[in-house]
Amino acid sequence: MDVLLLGASGRIGRRTATELLDRGHRVTGVSRSGAVEGVDDDQFVAVAGDATDAAAVAKLAAGHDAVVSALGPSEDEDPEVLTTMIEAVIEGMRRGGVDRLVWTGGAGILRVGPDTRLIETDDFPEEWVPVASAAIDAYGRLEEIEDIEWSYVAPAALIEPGERTGEYRTAVDELVTDESGDSYVSMEDFAIALVDELESGDGVHEKFGVGY
């Protein structure tokens, strides 16, 4: 596939680019600066782009088979920019004639009980609430979309650089935890989950968690 990767310069974005390329896909990696460090492949092109601008996304998306988003607000941005991004990406995809989207979400939206999301638990760090709330608001816009084949893929409560094991579990609308109740996934294995979903389409119009 020809894949437009948004947020390609981030830690998850770079690992997702590598996973896509290793599987033979062609990747256009988009970042604010146009630079993506650590990815060197003949089938990879790095470009600058503004994911809050629908016209810019449309121009970038045209000619691609799918869009994968590893977007997130920078430290100096209002987290609510996520809603602007998701609206611009959807409209840009429509204008660009692309109808497949895999979106990297946040764990805060995932259920840990029948009526409780992770963000609503006592142990959820207060400093994470603004970004988690913004990600939930952004999902609210996404779930209204019917003409795009979107999938919302959320990581475990803890995601960090680690080993590529090739192993992970998923759960629709639920936080994935291990036998000890811990919720963790490496960025490398999360990238595998993103690309697996892109290729399979098993989770179209669903949100699901990824973990061990």
PDB file of C-alpha atoms in Angstrom:
ATOM      1  CA  MET A   1       0.000   0.000   0.000  1.00  0.00           C
ATOM      2  CA  ASP A   2       0.898   3.644  -0.360  1.00  0.00           C
ATOM      3  CA  VAL A   3       0.482   4.954   3.184  1.00  0.00           C
ATOM      4  CA  LEU A   4       0.384   8.547   4.409  1.00  0.00           C
ATOM      5  CA  LEU A   5       1.798   8.523   7.952  1.00  0.00           C
ATOM      6  CA  LEU A   6       0.935  11.593  10.031  1.00  0.00           C
ATOM      7  CA  GLY A   7       3.104  12.342  13.051  1.00  0.00           C
ATOM      8  CA  ALA A   8       5.946  10.354  11.529  1.00  0.00           C
ATOM      9  CA  SER A   9       8.700  12.075  13.521  1.00  0.00           C
ATOM     10  CA  GLY A  10       7.340  11.044  16.926  1.00  0.00           C
ATOM     11  CA  ARG A  11       8.426   7.976  18.852  1.00  0.00           C
ATOM     12  CA  ILE A  12       5.411   5.917  17.806  1.00  0.00           C
ATOM     13  CA  GLY A  13       5.439   7.404  14.324  1.00  0.00           C
ATOM     14  CA  ARG A  14       9.045   6.412  13.610  1.00  0.00           C
ATOM     15  CA  ARG A  15       8.441   2.867  14.780  1.00  0.00           C
ATOM     16  CA  THR A  16       5.275   2.651  12.704  1.00  0.00           C
ATOM     17  CA  ALA A  17       7.166   3.847   9.638  1.00  0.00           C
ATOM     18  CA  THR A  18       9.763   1.138  10.158  1.00  0.00           C
ATOM     19  CA  GLU A  19       7.090  -1.533  10.593  1.00  0.00           C
ATOM     20  CA  LEU A  20       5.281  -0.435   7.422  1.00  0.00           C
ATOM     21  CA  LEU A  21       8.477  -0.384   5.402  1.00  0.00           C
ATOM     22  CA  ASP A  22       9.598  -3.774   6.694  1.00  0.00           C
ATOM     23  CA  ARG A  23       6.351  -5.197   5.338  1.00  0.00           C
ATOM     24  CA  GLY A  24       6.866  -3.724   1.899  1.00  0.00           C
ATOM     25  CA  HIS A  25       4.547  -0.723   2.076  1.00  0.00           C
ATOM     26  CA  ARG A  26       5.493   2.664   0.636  1.00  0.00           C
ATOM     27  CA  VAL A  27       5.357   5.467   3.186  1.00  0.00           C
ATOM     28  CA  THR A  28       5.052   9.238   3.014  1.00  0.00           C
ATOM     29  CA  GLY A  29       5.993  10.446   6.483  1.00  0.00           C
ATOM     30  CA  VAL A  30       4.543  13.802   7.525  1.00  0.00           C
ATOM     31  CA  SER A  31       5.889  16.007  10.304  1.00  0.00           C
ATOM     32  CA  ARG A  32       5.765  19.710  11.069  1.00  0.00           C
ATOM     33  CA  SER A  33       9.418  20.179  10.102  1.00  0.00           C
ATOM     34  CA  GLY A  34       9.542  17.700   7.252  1.00  0.00           C
ATOM     35  CA  ALA A  35      12.378  15.816   8.958  1.00  0.00           C
ATOM     36  CA  VAL A  36      12.050  12.256  10.237  1.00  0.00           C
ATOM     37  CA  GLU A  37      15.171  10.963  11.943  1.00  0.00           C
ATOM     38  CA  GLY A  38      16.111   7.312  12.050  1.00  0.00           C
ATOM     39  CA  VAL A  39      14.109   6.162   9.032  1.00  0.00           C
ATOM     40  CA  ASP A  40      16.187   5.468   5.923  1.00  0.00           C
ATOM     41  CA  ASP A  41      14.546   3.498   3.130  1.00  0.00           C
ATOM     42  CA  ASP A  42      14.081   3.908  -0.624  1.00  0.00           C
ATOM     43  CA  GLN A  43      10.321   3.514  -0.127  1.00  0.00           C
ATOM     44  CA  PHE A  44      10.126   6.345   2.437  1.00  0.00           C
ATOM     45  CA  VAL A  45       9.654  10.032   1.708  1.00  0.00           C
ATOM     46  CA  ALA A  46       9.613  12.651   4.473  1.00  0.00           C
ATOM     47  CA  VAL A  47       7.547  15.793   3.902  1.00  0.00           C
ATOM     48  CA  ALA A  48       6.382  18.804   5.905  1.00  0.00           C
ATOM     49  CA  GLY A  49       2.683  19.177   6.537  1.00  0.00           C
ATOM     50  CA  ASP A  50       0.083  20.752   8.815  1.00  0.00           C
ATOM     51  CA  ALA A  51      -2.396  18.194  10.157  1.00  0.00           C
ATOM     52  CA  THR A  52      -4.717  20.975  11.333  1.00  0.00           C
ATOM     53  CA  ASP A  53      -5.269  22.174   7.740  1.00  0.00           C
ATOM     54  CA  ALA A  54      -7.765  20.127   5.719  1.00  0.00           C
ATOM     55  CA  ALA A  55      -6.512  21.509   2.413  1.00  0.00           C
ATOM     56  CA  ALA A  56      -2.938  20.528   3.272  1.00  0.00           C
ATOM     57  CA  VAL A  57      -4.048  17.032   4.327  1.00  0.00           C
ATOM     58  CA  ALA A  58      -6.034  16.639   1.098  1.00  0.00           C
ATOM     59  CA  LYS A  59      -3.017  17.502  -1.012  1.00  0.00           C
ATOM     60  CA  LEU A  60      -0.852  15.055   0.925  1.00  0.00           C
ATOM     61  CA  ALA A  61      -3.443  12.264   0.987  1.00  0.00           C
ATOM     62  CA  ALA A  62      -4.203  12.246  -2.743  1.00  0.00           C
ATOM     63  CA  GLY A  63      -2.817   9.136  -4.400  1.00  0.00           C
ATOM     64  CA  HIS A  64      -2.469   7.163  -1.165  1.00  0.00           C
ATOM     65  CA  ASP A  65      -4.378   4.039  -0.190  1.00  0.00           C
ATOM     66  CA  ALA A  66      -4.643   4.818   3.504  1.00  0.00           C
ATOM     67  CA  VAL A  67      -3.772   7.257   6.268  1.00  0.00           C
ATOM     68  CA  VAL A  68      -2.197   6.209   9.554  1.00  0.00           C
ATOM     69  CA  SER A  69      -2.110   8.806  12.319  1.00  0.00           C
ATOM     70  CA  ALA A  70       0.386   8.898  15.172  1.00  0.00           C
ATOM     71  CA  LEU A  71      -0.543  12.518  15.878  1.00  0.00           C
ATOM     72  CA  GLY A  72      -0.477  14.114  19.286  1.00  0.00           C
ATOM     73  CA  PRO A  73      -0.202  17.616  20.723  1.00  0.00           C
ATOM     74  CA  SER A  74       3.269  18.983  21.361  1.00  0.00           C
ATOM     75  CA  GLU A  75       4.189  20.155  24.861  1.00  0.00           C
ATOM     76  CA  ASP A  76       3.457  23.780  23.986  1.00  0.00           C
ATOM     77  CA  GLU A  77       0.087  23.115  22.313  1.00  0.00           C
ATOM     78  CA  ASP A  78      -3.415  23.105  23.765  1.00  0.00           C
ATOM     79  CA  PRO A  79      -4.434  19.425  23.882  1.00  0.00           C
ATOM     80  CA  GLU A  80      -7.736  20.388  22.288  1.00  0.00           C
ATOM     81  CA  VAL A  81      -5.826  20.700  19.025  1.00  0.00           C
ATOM     82  CA  LEU A  82      -6.523  16.975  18.695  1.00  0.00           C
ATOM     83  CA  THR A  83     -10.134  17.749  17.763  1.00  0.00           C
ATOM     84  CA  THR A  84      -8.961  20.204  15.121  1.00  0.00           C
ATOM     85  CA  MET A  85      -6.581  17.575  13.789  1.00  0.00           C
ATOM     86  CA  ILE A  86      -9.156  14.827  13.522  1.00  0.00           C
ATOM     87  CA  GLU A  87     -11.618  17.116  11.759  1.00  0.00           C
ATOM     88  CA  ALA A  88      -8.945  18.313   9.321  1.00  0.00           C
ATOM     89  CA  VAL A  89      -7.757  14.771   8.633  1.00  0.00           C
ATOM     90  CA  ILE A  90     -11.276  13.489   7.928  1.00  0.00           C
ATOM     91  CA  GLU A  91     -12.117  16.389   5.633  1.00  0.00           C
ATOM     92  CA  GLY A  92      -8.721  16.191   3.952  1.00  0.00           C
ATOM     93  CA  MET A  93      -9.166  12.479   3.306  1.00  0.00           C
ATOM     94  CA  ARG A  94     -12.555  13.102   1.753  1.00  0.00           C
ATOM     95  CA  ARG A  95     -11.147  15.741  -0.568  1.00  0.00           C
ATOM     96  CA  GLY A  96      -8.133  13.557  -1.353  1.00  0.00           C
ATOM     97  CA  GLY A  97     -10.232  10.495  -2.147  1.00  0.00           C
ATOM     98  CA  VAL A  98      -8.889   8.261   0.651  1.00  0.00           C
ATOM     99  CA  ASP A  99     -11.282   6.269   2.827  1.00  0.00           C
ATOM    100  CA  ARG A 100      -9.099   4.169   5.164  1.00  0.00           C
ATOM    101  CA  LEU A 101      -7.801   5.604   8.447  1.00  0.00           C
ATOM    102  CA  VAL A 102      -6.012   4.042  11.414  1.00  0.00           C
ATOM    103  CA  TRP A 103      -5.883   6.525  14.300  1.00  0.00           C
ATOM    104  CA  THR A 104      -3.646   6.243  17.357  1.00  0.00           C
ATOM    105  CA  GLY A 105      -5.803   7.052  20.339  1.00  0.00           C
ATOM    106  CA  GLY A 106      -5.311   7.287  24.081  1.00  0.00           C
ATOM    107  CA  ALA A 107      -5.825   4.714  26.814  1.00  0.00           C
ATOM    108  CA  GLY A 108      -7.965   7.047  28.936  1.00  0.00           C
ATOM    109  CA  ILE A 109     -11.076   6.263  26.904  1.00  0.00           C
ATOM    110  CA  LEU A 110     -10.882   2.505  27.473  1.00  0.00           C
ATOM    111  CA  ARG A 111     -13.128   0.742  29.978  1.00  0.00           C
ATOM    112  CA  VAL A 112     -11.718  -0.886  33.102  1.00  0.00           C
ATOM    113  CA  GLY A 113     -15.168  -1.896  34.363  1.00  0.00           C
ATOM    114  CA  PRO A 114     -18.777  -1.954  33.168  1.00  0.00           C
ATOM    115  CA  ASP A 115     -19.302   1.772  33.775  1.00  0.00           C
ATOM    116  CA  THR A 116     -15.763   3.079  34.326  1.00  0.00           C
ATOM    117  CA  ARG A 117     -13.135   4.338  31.930  1.00  0.00           C
ATOM    118  CA  LEU A 118      -9.459   4.485  32.789  1.00  0.00           C
ATOM    119  CA  ILE A 119      -9.525   8.286  33.001  1.00  0.00           C
ATOM    120  CA  GLU A 120     -12.192   8.039  35.713  1.00  0.00           C
ATOM    121  CA  THR A 121     -10.107   5.891  38.069  1.00  0.00           C
ATOM    122  CA  ASP A 122      -8.457   7.285  41.197  1.00  0.00           C
ATOM    123  CA  ASP A 123      -4.992   6.220  40.055  1.00  0.00           C
ATOM    124  CA  PHE A 124      -5.120   8.066  36.742  1.00  0.00           C
ATOM    125  CA  PRO A 125      -2.399  10.777  36.911  1.00  0.00           C
ATOM    126  CA  GLU A 126      -3.872  14.263  37.126  1.00  0.00           C
ATOM    127  CA  GLU A 127      -1.277  15.636  34.718  1.00  0.00           C
ATOM    128  CA  TRP A 128      -2.488  13.244  32.016  1.00  0.00           C
ATOM    129  CA  VAL A 129      -6.127  14.326  32.239  1.00  0.00           C
ATOM    130  CA  PRO A 130      -6.029  17.262  29.760  1.00  0.00           C
ATOM    131  CA  VAL A 131      -4.537  15.205  26.917  1.00  0.00           C
ATOM    132  CA  ALA A 132      -6.694  12.171  27.727  1.00  0.00           C
ATOM    133  CA  SER A 133      -9.834  14.311  27.793  1.00  0.00           C
ATOM    134  CA  ALA A 134      -8.900  15.894  24.470  1.00  0.00           C
ATOM    135  CA  ALA A 135      -8.356  12.460  22.948  1.00  0.00           C
ATOM    136  CA  ILE A 136     -11.817  11.401  24.150  1.00  0.00           C
ATOM    137  CA  ASP A 137     -13.363  14.528  22.628  1.00  0.00           C
ATOM    138  CA  ALA A 138     -11.581  13.801  19.355  1.00  0.00           C
ATOM    139  CA  TYR A 139     -12.942  10.261  19.339  1.00  0.00           C
ATOM    140  CA  GLY A 140     -16.429  11.733  19.751  1.00  0.00           C
ATOM    141  CA  ARG A 141     -15.990  13.434  16.393  1.00  0.00           C
ATOM    142  CA  LEU A 142     -14.555  10.327  14.791  1.00  0.00           C
ATOM    143  CA  GLU A 143     -17.324   7.957  15.858  1.00  0.00           C
ATOM    144  CA  GLU A 144     -19.867  10.064  13.960  1.00  0.00           C
ATOM    145  CA  ILE A 145     -18.081   9.359  10.660  1.00  0.00           C
ATOM    146  CA  GLU A 146     -19.593   6.682   8.425  1.00  0.00           C
ATOM    147  CA  ASP A 147     -17.995   7.360   5.039  1.00  0.00           C
ATOM    148  CA  ILE A 148     -14.435   6.707   6.261  1.00  0.00           C
ATOM    149  CA  GLU A 149     -13.291   3.217   7.275  1.00  0.00           C
ATOM    150  CA  TRP A 150     -11.656   4.304  10.517  1.00  0.00           C
ATOM    151  CA  SER A 151     -10.132   2.260  13.324  1.00  0.00           C
ATOM    152  CA  TYR A 152      -9.206   3.771  16.697  1.00  0.00           C
ATOM    153  CA  VAL A 153      -6.280   1.918  18.247  1.00  0.00           C
ATOM    154  CA  ALA A 154      -5.379   2.810  21.839  1.00  0.00           C
ATOM    155  CA  PRO A 155      -2.266   1.644  23.689  1.00  0.00           C
ATOM    156  CA  ALA A 156      -1.979   0.224  27.171  1.00  0.00           C
ATOM    157  CA  ALA A 157      -1.844   2.555  30.176  1.00  0.00           C
ATOM    158  CA  LEU A 158       1.955   2.502  29.936  1.00  0.00           C
ATOM    159  CA  ILE A 159       3.644   2.617  26.547  1.00  0.00           C
ATOM    160  CA  GLU A 160       7.361   3.175  26.146  1.00  0.00           C
ATOM    161  CA  PRO A 161      10.290   2.149  23.946  1.00  0.00           C
ATOM    162  CA  GLY A 162      11.156  -1.496  24.374  1.00  0.00           C
ATOM    163  CA  GLU A 163      11.444  -4.842  22.665  1.00  0.00           C
ATOM    164  CA  ARG A 164       9.701  -5.902  19.483  1.00  0.00           C
ATOM    165  CA  THR A 165       8.328  -9.259  20.609  1.00  0.00           C
ATOM    166  CA  GLY A 166       5.646  -9.650  17.952  1.00  0.00           C
ATOM    167  CA  GLU A 167       3.172 -10.504  20.704  1.00  0.00           C
ATOM    168  CA  TYR A 168       0.203  -8.472  21.935  1.00  0.00           C
ATOM    169  CA  ARG A 169      -3.474  -8.796  22.801  1.00  0.00           C
ATOM    170  CA  THR A 170      -6.434  -6.591  21.913  1.00  0.00           C
ATOM    171  CA  ALA A 171      -9.834  -5.951  23.474  1.00  0.00           C
ATOM    172  CA  VAL A 172     -12.690  -3.963  21.969  1.00  0.00           C
ATOM    173  CA  ASP A 173     -13.367  -0.859  24.082  1.00  0.00           C
ATOM    174  CA  GLU A 174     -11.349  -2.275  27.001  1.00  0.00           C
ATOM    175  CA  LEU A 175      -7.966  -1.650  28.597  1.00  0.00           C
ATOM    176  CA  VAL A 176      -5.735  -4.699  28.146  1.00  0.00           C
ATOM    177  CA  THR A 177      -4.063  -5.847  31.364  1.00  0.00           C
ATOM    178  CA  ASP A 178      -1.894  -8.810  32.277  1.00  0.00           C
ATOM    179  CA  GLU A 179      -2.522 -11.384  35.033  1.00  0.00           C
ATOM    180  CA  SER A 180      -1.168  -8.960  37.620  1.00  0.00           C
ATOM    181  CA  GLY A 181      -3.483  -6.181  36.498  1.00  0.00           C
ATOM    182  CA  ASP A 182      -0.672  -4.190  34.884  1.00  0.00           C
ATOM    183  CA  SER A 183      -1.285  -2.511  31.531  1.00  0.00           C
ATOM    184  CA  TYR A 184       1.806  -2.156  29.374  1.00  0.00           C
ATOM    185  CA  VAL A 185       2.971  -2.402  25.768  1.00  0.00           C
ATOM    186  CA  SER A 186       6.196  -1.483  24.013  1.00  0.00           C
ATOM    187  CA  MET A 187       6.062   1.095  21.245  1.00  0.00           C
ATOM    188  CA  GLU A 188       7.528  -1.507  18.917  1.00  0.00           C
ATOM    189  CA  ASP A 189       4.694  -3.980  19.503  1.00  0.00           C
ATOM    190  CA  PHE A 190       2.097  -1.215  19.407  1.00  0.00           C
ATOM    191  CA  ALA A 191       3.397  -0.316  15.934  1.00  0.00           C
ATOM    192  CA  ILE A 192       2.826  -3.938  14.939  1.00  0.00           C
ATOM    193  CA  ALA A 193      -0.776  -3.683  16.140  1.00  0.00           C
ATOM    194  CA  LEU A 194      -1.331  -0.498  14.124  1.00  0.00           C
ATOM    195  CA  VAL A 195      -0.040  -2.051  10.918  1.00  0.00           C
ATOM    196  CA  ASP A 196      -1.868  -5.335  11.535  1.00  0.00           C
ATOM    197  CA  GLU A 197      -5.118  -3.383  11.805  1.00  0.00           C
ATOM    198  CA  LEU A 198      -4.320  -1.411   8.672  1.00  0.00           C
ATOM    199  CA  GLU A 199      -3.784  -4.615   6.725  1.00  0.00           C
ATOM    200  CA  SER A 200      -6.661  -6.646   8.164  1.00  0.00           C
ATOM    201  CA  GLY A 201      -9.411  -4.075   8.705  1.00  0.00           C
ATOM    202  CA  ASP A 202     -10.787  -6.244  11.516  1.00  0.00           C
ATOM    203  CA  GLY A 203     -11.532  -3.235  13.716  1.00  0.00           C
ATOM    204  CA  VAL A 204     -13.229  -0.872  11.261  1.00  0.00           C
ATOM    205  CA  HIS A 205     -15.552   1.546  13.116  1.00  0.00           C
ATOM    206  CA  GLU A 206     -14.319   0.228  16.463  1.00  0.00           C
ATOM    207  CA  LYS A 207     -12.001   1.379  19.222  1.00  0.00           C
ATOM    208  CA  PHE A 208      -9.833  -1.183  20.905  1.00  0.00           C
ATOM    209  CA  GLY A 209      -6.975  -1.419  23.344  1.00  0.00           C
ATOM    210  CA  VAL A 210      -3.590  -3.048  22.815  1.00  0.00           C
ATOM    211  CA  GLY A 211      -1.398  -4.591  25.511  1.00  0.00           C
ATOM    212  CA  TYR A 212       0.195  -7.762  26.781  1.00  0.00           C
TER     213      TYR A 212
END
